[in-house]
Amino acid sequence: MSLAVLKSRALAGMEAPEVSVEVHLANGLPSFTIVGLPDTEVKESRDRVRAALQNCGFDMPARRITANLAPADLPKESGRFDLPIALGILAASGQLPGDQLHHYEFAGELSLSGQLRPIRGALAMTFAMQRSQAGAPRAFILPQANADEAALVSDACIYPAHSLLEVCAHFAAHASQTALQRHRPVLAAHAFPYPDFADVQGQQQARRALEVAAAGGHNVLMVGPPGAGKTMLASRFPGVLPPMSDEEALESAAVHSLGGNFKVEHWKRRPYRAPHQTASGVALVGGGNVPRPGEISLAHCGVLFLDEIAEFQRRVLDVLRQPMESGVISISRAARQAEFPARFQLIAAMNPCPCGYLGHASGRCRCTPDAVLRYHNRLSGPLLDRIDLQIEVAAMPLAALGRHAGAGESTQAIATRVAAAFALQLARQGKSNQRLSNVEIEQHCRLEPHGEQLLHGAMTRLHWSARTYHRVLRVARSIADLADSAAITPPHVAEAIQYRRVLREI
């Protein structure tokens, strides 16, 4: 036959829509045309496929070859269509039996020698394939380097291959001896080497605040002079977070797969992203002509640490406001739109003033009140409104250094309490406290009369917004959960209020 149809997948954000690769051979002057809105990488498939077929010993038909990637209005990018185009040419020219091709989907970039190179988004493509097929789902043939990643999707039928020749042998008449073998990954339990909180000397208030934040999924701002330990505390924070569920791990892995940097040994490891202050808004939220996930999506189900947050451009920081509320980021371009998950915990650190030493015991700060105010105003009010805990990290006195080395609680001890508190939240409401809606707050965060009076007084004196009011209630609920208390008592409310006053006092 002179026509072959194979199935593959494109990438559109987190989605992987199905693509039909139609290859037709016609009489006329020899040519090779790819249609269906291909970008430059896809157009270059012509040369890679031609060289791969010749170097693998196949004949490149001296005919008019047309490869159509349908649907025509869906942009196609990257070299993942090399493998299905090459197989389509072989099937259409009679060099490969094509009666079984409809049972598979294909993706892979070809080298000039016919070897299969890894592709981006294999996990997202496999997940979309498995979700869209009912009854008799197709198997997926893809490069060996992507096999472990793709097989993380439960019940997916994955056949990895090293080369085009291996794929062709799988469909040949004598395939009983050379068929590809279904891949079944073994996910070993990995002990992630997080730094230990026992290394942190002092800073009991900051340690307590981070424990509350980990238990309820809250955002944190740490304010203190240089060298007080803010970065040290933040780097240890992922180690005390609750273990990732299978669903969270799959979502996080799929995002990293889109960037081509997922590693199977990081399965169920909380992401920790720490972009530099020079990062642009696009770097944080994602974007580009072909939308890619940014830092907030790469931190999905993990931690986004913004060190020296006041040194970021204000307009860059303000792009975080919407995803901090919704947990997703929608990127719109003229030709396409994409949506990425962005449910992260923001841990931010900043100095109290431009020089960093406001309130320091040395008295070395010479910043004027106007300079301090301008420095604080680099963080907009709406952004601060979305940060649940704002705490001071004071410099350690010289006399205290070295006294308590190794005396602090370990990460394991804190993580045990956090896991217990998080288990209470899952049993009560099925989600973390930070994700409670306003209606759920009324149901699960009811206060005793004295606690309600205390919170209303603080709201009046500090001129809090309704958003801040609800965030304080969520924090108080997390504090109560750490204490294994069904009721939110006035001491829980008082502690939650104290976590919102640092910048005002400075």
Short mmCIF file of C-alpha atoms in Angstrom, two decimals:
data_model
loop_
_atom_site.label_atom_id
_atom_site.label_comp_id
_atom_site.label_asym_id
_atom_site.label_seq_id
_atom_site.Cartn_x
_atom_site.Cartn_y
_atom_site.Cartn_z
CA MET A 1 0.00 0.00 0.00
CA SER A 2 1.10 3.60 -0.50
CA LEU A 3 -0.52 5.01 2.64
CA ALA A 4 0.32 4.35 6.29
CA VAL A 5 -1.28 5.89 9.39
CA LEU A 6 0.39 5.82 12.81
CA LYS A 7 -0.41 7.49 16.12
CA SER A 8 1.77 9.80 18.18
CA ARG A 9 1.34 12.70 20.65
CA ALA A 10 2.02 16.43 20.64
CA LEU A 11 2.50 18.61 23.72
CA ALA A 12 0.27 21.55 24.61
CA GLY A 13 1.13 22.56 28.15
CA MET A 14 0.35 19.61 30.42
CA GLU A 15 -1.88 18.11 27.75
CA ALA A 16 -0.68 15.68 25.09
CA PRO A 17 -3.28 15.59 22.30
CA GLU A 18 -3.26 12.68 19.87
CA VAL A 19 -1.60 13.21 16.49
CA SER A 20 -2.19 11.04 13.42
CA VAL A 21 0.97 10.64 11.34
CA GLU A 22 -0.19 9.94 7.78
CA VAL A 23 2.51 9.03 5.24
CA HIS A 24 1.62 8.83 1.55
CA LEU A 25 3.83 7.78 -1.36
CA ALA A 26 2.85 9.08 -4.79
CA ASN A 27 4.33 9.06 -8.29
CA GLY A 28 6.22 12.11 -9.45
CA LEU A 29 9.56 13.77 -8.91
CA PRO A 30 11.24 12.57 -5.67
CA SER A 31 10.45 14.90 -2.76
CA PHE A 32 9.79 14.76 0.97
CA THR A 33 7.23 17.17 2.44
CA ILE A 34 5.96 17.43 6.01
CA VAL A 35 2.68 19.29 6.51
CA GLY A 36 0.39 19.91 9.49
CA LEU A 37 1.80 23.07 11.11
CA PRO A 38 5.31 21.71 11.85
CA ASP A 39 7.95 23.96 13.38
CA THR A 40 11.61 24.00 12.36
CA GLU A 41 12.57 20.96 14.44
CA VAL A 42 9.83 18.88 12.83
CA LYS A 43 10.72 20.05 9.31
CA GLU A 44 14.29 18.94 9.92
CA SER A 45 12.96 15.41 10.43
CA ARG A 46 13.24 14.95 6.67
CA ASP A 47 17.03 14.87 6.79
CA ARG A 48 17.25 12.82 10.00
CA VAL A 49 14.75 10.23 8.75
CA ARG A 50 16.40 9.92 5.32
CA ALA A 51 19.86 9.35 6.84
CA ALA A 52 18.55 6.96 9.52
CA LEU A 53 16.73 4.79 6.97
CA GLN A 54 19.76 4.57 4.69
CA ASN A 55 22.21 3.83 7.50
CA CYS A 56 19.91 1.09 8.81
CA GLY A 57 19.95 -0.63 5.41
CA PHE A 58 16.47 0.37 4.21
CA ASP A 59 15.60 1.90 0.86
CA MET A 60 14.53 5.52 0.80
CA PRO A 61 11.72 5.49 -1.82
CA ALA A 62 12.50 7.70 -4.81
CA ARG A 63 8.92 8.92 -4.87
CA ARG A 64 6.86 11.92 -3.80
CA ILE A 65 6.59 11.49 -0.01
CA THR A 66 4.04 13.48 1.98
CA ALA A 67 3.86 13.21 5.78
CA ASN A 68 0.77 14.84 7.29
CA LEU A 69 0.57 15.51 11.04
CA ALA A 70 -3.12 15.81 11.88
CA PRO A 71 -4.95 17.77 13.19
CA ALA A 72 -3.54 20.51 10.97
CA ASP A 73 -4.33 23.39 13.35
CA LEU A 74 -2.33 21.94 16.27
CA PRO A 75 1.29 23.22 16.37
CA LYS A 76 3.89 20.42 16.31
CA GLU A 77 7.36 20.82 17.79
CA SER A 78 10.49 18.79 18.66
CA GLY A 79 11.89 15.67 17.06
CA ARG A 80 9.47 13.18 18.64
CA PHE A 81 7.78 12.55 15.27
CA ASP A 82 10.96 11.15 13.66
CA LEU A 83 10.16 7.55 14.64
CA PRO A 84 6.52 7.44 13.43
CA ILE A 85 7.43 9.21 10.17
CA ALA A 86 10.23 6.71 9.48
CA LEU A 87 7.97 3.74 10.26
CA GLY A 88 5.25 5.24 8.09
CA ILE A 89 7.62 5.44 5.12
CA LEU A 90 8.67 1.82 5.63
CA ALA A 91 5.08 0.62 5.97
CA ALA A 92 3.83 2.63 2.97
CA SER A 93 6.67 1.31 0.80
CA GLY A 94 6.11 -2.31 1.83
CA GLN A 95 9.41 -2.71 3.68
CA LEU A 96 7.61 -3.20 7.03
CA PRO A 97 4.36 -5.09 7.75
CA GLY A 98 1.82 -2.50 8.83
CA ASP A 99 -1.06 -4.68 10.04
CA GLN A 100 -0.16 -4.23 13.74
CA LEU A 101 0.81 -0.55 13.77
CA HIS A 102 -2.64 0.62 14.87
CA HIS A 103 -2.16 -1.12 18.24
CA TYR A 104 0.72 1.22 19.18
CA GLU A 105 1.67 4.84 19.61
CA PHE A 106 5.17 6.02 18.74
CA ALA A 107 7.53 8.82 19.76
CA GLY A 108 11.27 9.22 19.42
CA GLU A 109 13.98 11.34 17.87
CA LEU A 110 16.30 9.56 15.45
CA SER A 111 20.02 10.04 15.16
CA LEU A 112 21.58 9.78 11.69
CA SER A 113 22.66 6.22 12.52
CA GLY A 114 19.11 5.18 13.50
CA GLN A 115 19.55 5.27 17.26
CA LEU A 116 16.63 6.58 19.34
CA ARG A 117 17.32 9.66 21.44
CA PRO A 118 15.26 10.72 24.50
CA ILE A 119 12.38 13.16 24.15
CA ARG A 120 10.66 15.69 26.39
CA GLY A 121 7.30 15.00 27.98
CA ALA A 122 7.25 11.21 27.78
CA LEU A 123 5.41 10.97 31.09
CA ALA A 124 2.76 13.51 30.07
CA MET A 125 2.30 11.72 26.75
CA THR A 126 1.92 8.32 28.40
CA PHE A 127 -0.52 9.68 30.96
CA ALA A 128 -2.65 11.26 28.22
CA MET A 129 -2.58 8.05 26.16
CA GLN A 130 -3.68 5.92 29.09
CA ARG A 131 -6.43 8.34 30.12
CA SER A 132 -7.87 8.73 26.61
CA GLN A 133 -8.04 5.05 25.70
CA ALA A 134 -10.99 2.94 26.79
CA GLY A 135 -11.40 -0.79 26.39
CA ALA A 136 -8.20 -1.76 24.55
CA PRO A 137 -5.55 0.91 25.15
CA ARG A 138 -2.59 1.12 22.82
CA ALA A 139 0.97 0.27 23.76
CA PHE A 140 3.64 2.96 23.60
CA ILE A 141 6.97 2.48 21.80
CA LEU A 142 9.56 5.12 22.74
CA PRO A 143 13.31 5.51 23.43
CA GLN A 144 14.92 3.37 26.10
CA ALA A 145 16.06 6.49 27.99
CA ASN A 146 12.41 7.46 28.58
CA ALA A 147 11.18 4.02 29.64
CA ASP A 148 11.39 4.36 33.43
CA GLU A 149 9.75 7.76 33.29
CA ALA A 150 6.84 6.65 31.08
CA ALA A 151 6.24 3.45 33.05
CA LEU A 152 5.41 5.46 36.17
CA VAL A 153 1.87 5.65 34.76
CA SER A 154 0.14 2.64 36.26
CA ASP A 155 -1.07 -0.03 33.81
CA ALA A 156 0.61 1.69 30.85
CA CYS A 157 2.09 -0.76 28.33
CA ILE A 158 5.58 0.53 27.52
CA TYR A 159 7.95 -0.98 24.96
CA PRO A 160 11.35 0.78 24.96
CA ALA A 161 13.78 0.51 22.07
CA HIS A 162 17.37 1.57 21.46
CA SER A 163 17.12 1.96 17.70
CA LEU A 164 14.90 2.02 14.65
CA LEU A 165 16.10 -1.48 13.75
CA GLU A 166 14.80 -2.87 17.07
CA VAL A 167 11.37 -1.35 16.42
CA CYS A 168 11.30 -2.78 12.88
CA ALA A 169 12.32 -6.22 14.13
CA HIS A 170 9.41 -6.10 16.57
CA PHE A 171 6.97 -5.93 13.65
CA ALA A 172 8.83 -8.32 11.34
CA ALA A 173 7.60 -11.84 10.68
CA HIS A 174 10.32 -13.37 12.85
CA ALA A 175 9.56 -11.04 15.77
CA SER A 176 9.06 -13.97 18.14
CA GLN A 177 12.79 -13.90 18.87
CA THR A 178 13.51 -10.20 18.55
CA ALA A 179 10.34 -8.55 19.85
CA LEU A 180 10.60 -5.64 22.22
CA GLN A 181 10.01 -6.50 25.85
CA ARG A 182 7.40 -4.70 27.94
CA HIS A 183 9.08 -2.43 30.48
CA ARG A 184 8.24 -2.75 34.17
CA PRO A 185 10.23 -0.33 36.35
CA VAL A 186 11.29 -1.14 39.87
CA LEU A 187 10.88 1.94 42.01
CA ALA A 188 13.34 1.58 44.84
CA ALA A 189 12.87 3.53 48.03
CA HIS A 190 15.32 6.42 48.03
CA ALA A 191 16.56 8.15 51.16
CA PHE A 192 16.78 11.80 50.19
CA PRO A 193 19.77 13.55 51.78
CA TYR A 194 18.03 16.65 53.11
CA PRO A 195 20.13 18.84 55.44
CA ASP A 196 19.24 18.31 59.10
CA PHE A 197 17.53 20.89 61.31
CA ALA A 198 19.81 19.70 64.12
CA ASP A 199 22.56 21.78 62.48
CA VAL A 200 20.62 24.99 63.19
CA GLN A 201 21.61 26.69 66.42
CA GLY A 202 18.92 28.59 68.28
CA GLN A 203 16.20 30.27 66.17
CA GLN A 204 13.44 28.53 68.09
CA GLN A 205 10.72 30.89 66.86
CA ALA A 206 11.73 30.44 63.23
CA ARG A 207 11.91 26.67 63.63
CA ARG A 208 8.45 26.65 65.20
CA ALA A 209 7.02 28.83 62.42
CA LEU A 210 8.44 26.56 59.73
CA GLU A 211 6.94 23.54 61.50
CA VAL A 212 3.52 25.21 61.45
CA ALA A 213 4.02 26.12 57.79
CA ALA A 214 4.95 22.54 56.89
CA ALA A 215 1.98 21.11 58.74
CA GLY A 216 -0.58 23.32 57.00
CA GLY A 217 1.07 24.15 53.67
CA HIS A 218 1.48 27.87 54.47
CA ASN A 219 3.70 30.49 52.84
CA VAL A 220 6.49 32.07 54.94
CA LEU A 221 8.49 35.29 54.89
CA MET A 222 11.64 35.42 57.05
CA VAL A 223 13.08 38.84 57.88
CA GLY A 224 16.52 39.18 59.43
CA PRO A 225 20.07 40.47 59.01
CA PRO A 226 22.69 38.76 56.82
CA GLY A 227 24.07 35.57 58.33
CA ALA A 228 21.15 34.99 60.69
CA GLY A 229 20.39 31.60 59.12
CA LYS A 230 17.45 32.30 56.79
CA THR A 231 18.85 30.34 53.84
CA MET A 232 19.99 27.57 56.17
CA LEU A 233 16.47 27.20 57.53
CA ALA A 234 14.88 27.27 54.08
CA SER A 235 17.17 24.58 52.67
CA ARG A 236 16.08 22.23 55.46
CA PHE A 237 12.39 22.92 55.07
CA PRO A 238 11.62 20.28 52.35
CA GLY A 239 12.83 17.55 54.71
CA VAL A 240 9.98 18.15 57.18
CA LEU A 241 7.15 18.29 54.63
CA PRO A 242 4.61 15.42 54.59
CA PRO A 243 5.46 12.55 52.22
CA MET A 244 4.21 12.96 48.65
CA SER A 245 1.17 10.98 47.57
CA ASP A 246 1.26 9.01 44.32
CA GLU A 247 -0.94 11.62 42.64
CA GLU A 248 1.31 14.50 43.74
CA ALA A 249 4.42 12.62 42.67
CA LEU A 250 2.94 11.92 39.23
CA GLU A 251 1.92 15.57 38.74
CA SER A 252 5.34 16.83 39.79
CA ALA A 253 7.14 14.28 37.61
CA ALA A 254 4.99 15.20 34.60
CA VAL A 255 5.94 18.89 34.92
CA HIS A 256 9.65 18.06 35.13
CA SER A 257 9.24 15.68 32.19
CA LEU A 258 8.05 18.61 30.06
CA GLY A 259 11.37 20.31 30.74
CA GLY A 260 13.30 17.15 29.96
CA ASN A 261 14.98 17.07 33.38
CA PHE A 262 13.02 14.42 35.28
CA LYS A 263 15.05 11.73 37.02
CA VAL A 264 13.45 8.54 38.27
CA GLU A 265 15.64 8.59 41.38
CA HIS A 266 13.83 11.82 42.37
CA TRP A 267 10.46 10.08 42.39
CA LYS A 268 8.45 11.31 45.41
CA ARG A 269 11.09 13.86 46.30
CA ARG A 270 9.69 17.31 47.09
CA PRO A 271 11.00 19.85 44.54
CA TYR A 272 13.10 22.73 45.87
CA ARG A 273 13.58 25.64 43.49
CA ALA A 274 15.65 28.73 44.33
CA PRO A 275 15.78 31.13 41.34
CA HIS A 276 18.18 34.06 41.37
CA GLN A 277 17.01 37.64 41.93
CA THR A 278 17.64 38.45 38.27
CA ALA A 279 14.95 35.97 37.13
CA SER A 280 12.32 37.45 34.84
CA GLY A 281 8.58 37.09 35.12
CA VAL A 282 8.60 34.54 32.29
CA ALA A 283 11.26 32.51 34.11
CA LEU A 284 9.03 32.36 37.19
CA VAL A 285 5.63 31.64 35.64
CA GLY A 286 6.70 30.04 32.36
CA GLY A 287 6.12 31.03 28.77
CA GLY A 288 7.90 31.28 25.44
CA ASN A 289 6.67 30.75 21.88
CA VAL A 290 6.18 27.12 22.84
CA PRO A 291 4.93 27.49 26.45
CA ARG A 292 7.21 25.77 28.96
CA PRO A 293 6.73 25.52 32.74
CA GLY A 294 8.46 28.15 34.86
CA GLU A 295 9.93 27.97 38.35
CA ILE A 296 6.56 28.04 40.11
CA SER A 297 5.41 24.98 38.14
CA LEU A 298 8.73 23.18 38.60
CA ALA A 299 8.16 23.76 42.34
CA HIS A 300 4.69 22.17 42.14
CA CYS A 301 4.03 20.13 45.31
CA GLY A 302 7.30 21.47 46.71
CA VAL A 303 9.09 24.63 47.77
CA LEU A 304 9.85 27.86 45.92
CA PHE A 305 12.57 29.74 47.84
CA LEU A 306 13.06 33.39 46.96
CA ASP A 307 16.19 34.56 48.76
CA GLU A 308 16.53 38.34 49.11
CA ILE A 309 12.99 38.70 47.80
CA ALA A 310 13.14 42.50 48.01
CA GLU A 311 15.88 42.46 45.34
CA PHE A 312 13.51 40.93 42.76
CA GLN A 313 11.74 43.39 40.50
CA ARG A 314 8.35 44.28 41.92
CA ARG A 315 6.51 43.51 38.68
CA VAL A 316 8.18 40.09 38.65
CA LEU A 317 6.99 39.32 42.17
CA ASP A 318 3.45 40.45 41.43
CA VAL A 319 3.05 37.73 38.80
CA LEU A 320 3.00 35.27 41.73
CA ARG A 321 -0.21 36.65 43.16
CA GLN A 322 -2.70 34.79 40.98
CA PRO A 323 -1.05 31.33 41.06
CA MET A 324 -0.57 31.58 44.85
CA GLU A 325 -4.36 31.74 45.13
CA SER A 326 -5.46 29.35 42.38
CA GLY A 327 -2.63 26.80 42.29
CA VAL A 328 -2.46 26.94 38.47
CA ILE A 329 -0.94 29.31 35.93
CA SER A 330 -2.52 29.95 32.54
CA ILE A 331 -0.19 31.16 29.79
CA SER A 332 -1.81 32.74 26.75
CA ARG A 333 -0.04 33.48 23.51
CA ALA A 334 -1.41 34.59 20.15
CA ALA A 335 -1.16 31.11 18.65
CA ARG A 336 -1.68 28.85 21.67
CA GLN A 337 -2.62 28.62 25.31
CA ALA A 338 -1.29 26.36 28.03
CA GLU A 339 -2.07 25.69 31.67
CA PHE A 340 0.43 24.35 34.19
CA PRO A 341 -0.07 23.37 37.84
CA ALA A 342 1.58 25.70 40.36
CA ARG A 343 0.62 24.60 43.87
CA PHE A 344 3.83 25.49 45.71
CA GLN A 345 4.89 26.70 49.13
CA LEU A 346 6.61 30.06 49.01
CA ILE A 347 9.51 30.48 51.44
CA ALA A 348 10.94 33.99 51.13
CA ALA A 349 13.78 35.76 52.91
CA MET A 350 14.73 39.42 53.08
CA ASN A 351 16.78 41.91 55.09
CA PRO A 352 14.99 44.38 57.37
CA CYS A 353 16.50 47.37 55.53
CA PRO A 354 18.76 48.15 52.52
CA CYS A 355 21.97 47.65 54.50
CA GLY A 356 20.53 44.66 56.34
CA TYR A 357 21.35 45.68 59.89
CA LEU A 358 18.26 47.53 61.13
CA GLY A 359 17.80 46.64 64.80
CA HIS A 360 21.13 44.80 64.96
CA ALA A 361 22.95 44.91 68.29
CA SER A 362 25.99 46.47 66.61
CA GLY A 363 24.02 49.63 65.82
CA ARG A 364 25.73 49.86 62.43
CA CYS A 365 22.53 50.64 60.45
CA ARG A 366 22.35 54.21 59.09
CA CYS A 367 19.30 53.75 56.85
CA THR A 368 16.75 56.56 57.05
CA PRO A 369 13.07 55.76 57.75
CA ASP A 370 12.22 56.73 54.16
CA ALA A 371 14.84 54.34 52.80
CA VAL A 372 13.49 51.52 54.99
CA LEU A 373 9.92 52.25 53.86
CA ARG A 374 10.93 52.25 50.18
CA TYR A 375 12.74 48.96 50.72
CA HIS A 376 9.67 47.35 52.30
CA ASN A 377 7.43 48.73 49.54
CA ARG A 378 9.27 46.58 47.00
CA LEU A 379 6.85 43.92 48.22
CA SER A 380 3.34 44.97 47.30
CA GLY A 381 0.54 44.83 49.83
CA PRO A 382 -1.46 42.21 47.88
CA LEU A 383 1.59 39.93 47.77
CA LEU A 384 2.25 40.28 51.50
CA ASP A 385 -1.44 39.60 52.09
CA ARG A 386 -0.91 36.14 50.59
CA ILE A 387 2.03 35.22 52.85
CA ASP A 388 0.62 33.52 55.92
CA LEU A 389 3.59 33.67 58.30
CA GLN A 390 5.93 36.67 58.52
CA ILE A 391 8.62 36.04 61.11
CA GLU A 392 11.80 37.64 62.37
CA VAL A 393 15.06 35.71 62.28
CA ALA A 394 17.37 37.58 64.64
CA ALA A 395 21.15 37.36 64.55
CA MET A 396 22.64 34.87 66.99
CA PRO A 397 24.63 36.50 69.83
CA LEU A 398 28.34 35.79 69.64
CA ALA A 399 28.32 34.22 73.10
CA ALA A 400 25.70 31.68 72.01
CA LEU A 401 27.56 30.42 68.95
CA GLY A 402 28.86 26.90 69.42
CA ARG A 403 27.05 26.29 72.69
CA HIS A 404 24.10 24.47 71.23
CA ALA A 405 25.80 22.74 68.33
CA GLY A 406 23.90 19.55 67.61
CA ALA A 407 21.44 20.22 70.42
CA GLY A 408 18.51 21.21 68.20
CA GLU A 409 15.71 18.89 67.19
CA SER A 410 16.40 16.75 64.17
CA THR A 411 14.51 16.92 60.90
CA GLN A 412 13.10 13.46 61.59
CA ALA A 413 11.55 14.52 64.91
CA ILE A 414 9.89 17.57 63.36
CA ALA A 415 8.75 15.62 60.31
CA THR A 416 7.02 13.07 62.55
CA ARG A 417 4.88 15.76 64.20
CA VAL A 418 4.16 17.39 60.84
CA ALA A 419 3.04 14.08 59.32
CA ALA A 420 0.70 13.44 62.26
CA ALA A 421 -0.87 16.91 61.95
CA PHE A 422 -1.25 16.51 58.18
CA ALA A 423 -2.92 13.13 58.68
CA LEU A 424 -5.52 14.84 60.90
CA GLN A 425 -6.24 17.33 58.11
CA LEU A 426 -6.66 14.59 55.50
CA ALA A 427 -9.03 12.68 57.78
CA ARG A 428 -11.06 15.81 58.56
CA GLN A 429 -11.23 17.63 55.21
CA GLY A 430 -9.18 15.69 52.65
CA LYS A 431 -6.70 18.52 52.00
CA SER A 432 -4.19 20.79 53.73
CA ASN A 433 -5.42 23.71 55.81
CA GLN A 434 -3.93 26.23 53.39
CA ARG A 435 -6.26 24.99 50.63
CA LEU A 436 -9.48 25.39 52.62
CA SER A 437 -12.13 27.49 50.91
CA ASN A 438 -14.02 30.20 52.78
CA VAL A 439 -17.00 27.88 53.24
CA GLU A 440 -14.76 25.11 54.59
CA ILE A 441 -13.08 27.59 56.95
CA GLU A 442 -16.48 28.33 58.51
CA GLN A 443 -16.95 24.60 59.00
CA HIS A 444 -13.52 23.51 60.25
CA CYS A 445 -12.03 26.67 61.83
CA ARG A 446 -14.67 27.79 64.27
CA LEU A 447 -13.32 29.77 67.21
CA GLU A 448 -14.27 29.88 70.85
CA PRO A 449 -15.81 33.23 71.90
CA HIS A 450 -12.59 34.47 73.53
CA GLY A 451 -10.53 33.48 70.51
CA GLU A 452 -12.96 35.19 68.14
CA GLN A 453 -12.85 38.36 70.23
CA LEU A 454 -9.03 38.28 70.19
CA LEU A 455 -8.90 37.88 66.40
CA HIS A 456 -11.45 40.61 65.76
CA GLY A 457 -9.47 43.00 67.95
CA ALA A 458 -6.26 42.28 66.05
CA MET A 459 -8.02 42.73 62.73
CA THR A 460 -9.33 46.14 63.80
CA ARG A 461 -6.01 47.40 65.18
CA LEU A 462 -3.86 46.13 62.28
CA HIS A 463 -6.38 46.93 59.51
CA TRP A 464 -6.33 43.45 58.06
CA SER A 465 -8.22 42.47 54.92
CA ALA A 466 -10.76 39.66 54.78
CA ARG A 467 -8.10 37.53 53.03
CA THR A 468 -5.70 38.02 55.94
CA TYR A 469 -8.47 37.17 58.41
CA HIS A 470 -9.08 33.83 56.69
CA ARG A 471 -5.36 33.10 56.41
CA VAL A 472 -4.88 33.65 60.15
CA LEU A 473 -7.73 31.23 60.78
CA ARG A 474 -6.00 28.61 58.60
CA VAL A 475 -2.73 29.08 60.48
CA ALA A 476 -4.53 28.79 63.83
CA ARG A 477 -6.10 25.56 62.60
CA SER A 478 -2.63 24.18 61.77
CA ILE A 479 -1.31 25.17 65.20
CA ALA A 480 -4.23 23.34 66.80
CA ASP A 481 -3.56 20.27 64.66
CA LEU A 482 0.07 20.18 65.81
CA ALA A 483 -1.24 20.21 69.36
CA ASP A 484 -3.73 17.43 68.44
CA SER A 485 -6.56 19.73 69.51
CA ALA A 486 -9.99 19.48 67.91
CA ALA A 487 -10.82 23.03 69.05
CA ILE A 488 -8.95 26.23 68.17
CA THR A 489 -8.24 27.86 71.52
CA PRO A 490 -7.19 31.49 72.27
CA PRO A 491 -3.48 30.52 72.61
CA HIS A 492 -3.60 29.05 69.09
CA VAL A 493 -5.16 32.26 67.78
CA ALA A 494 -2.64 34.43 69.63
CA GLU A 495 0.29 32.52 68.13
CA ALA A 496 -1.19 32.82 64.63
CA ILE A 497 -1.61 36.59 65.10
CA GLN A 498 2.03 36.98 66.13
CA TYR A 499 3.13 35.51 62.81
CA ARG A 500 1.62 38.46 60.90
CA ARG A 501 3.26 41.45 62.64
CA VAL A 502 6.96 41.50 61.75
CA LEU A 503 7.10 44.05 58.93
CA ARG A 504 4.67 46.37 60.72
CA GLU A 505 6.85 46.41 63.83
CA ILE A 506 10.03 47.03 61.84
#
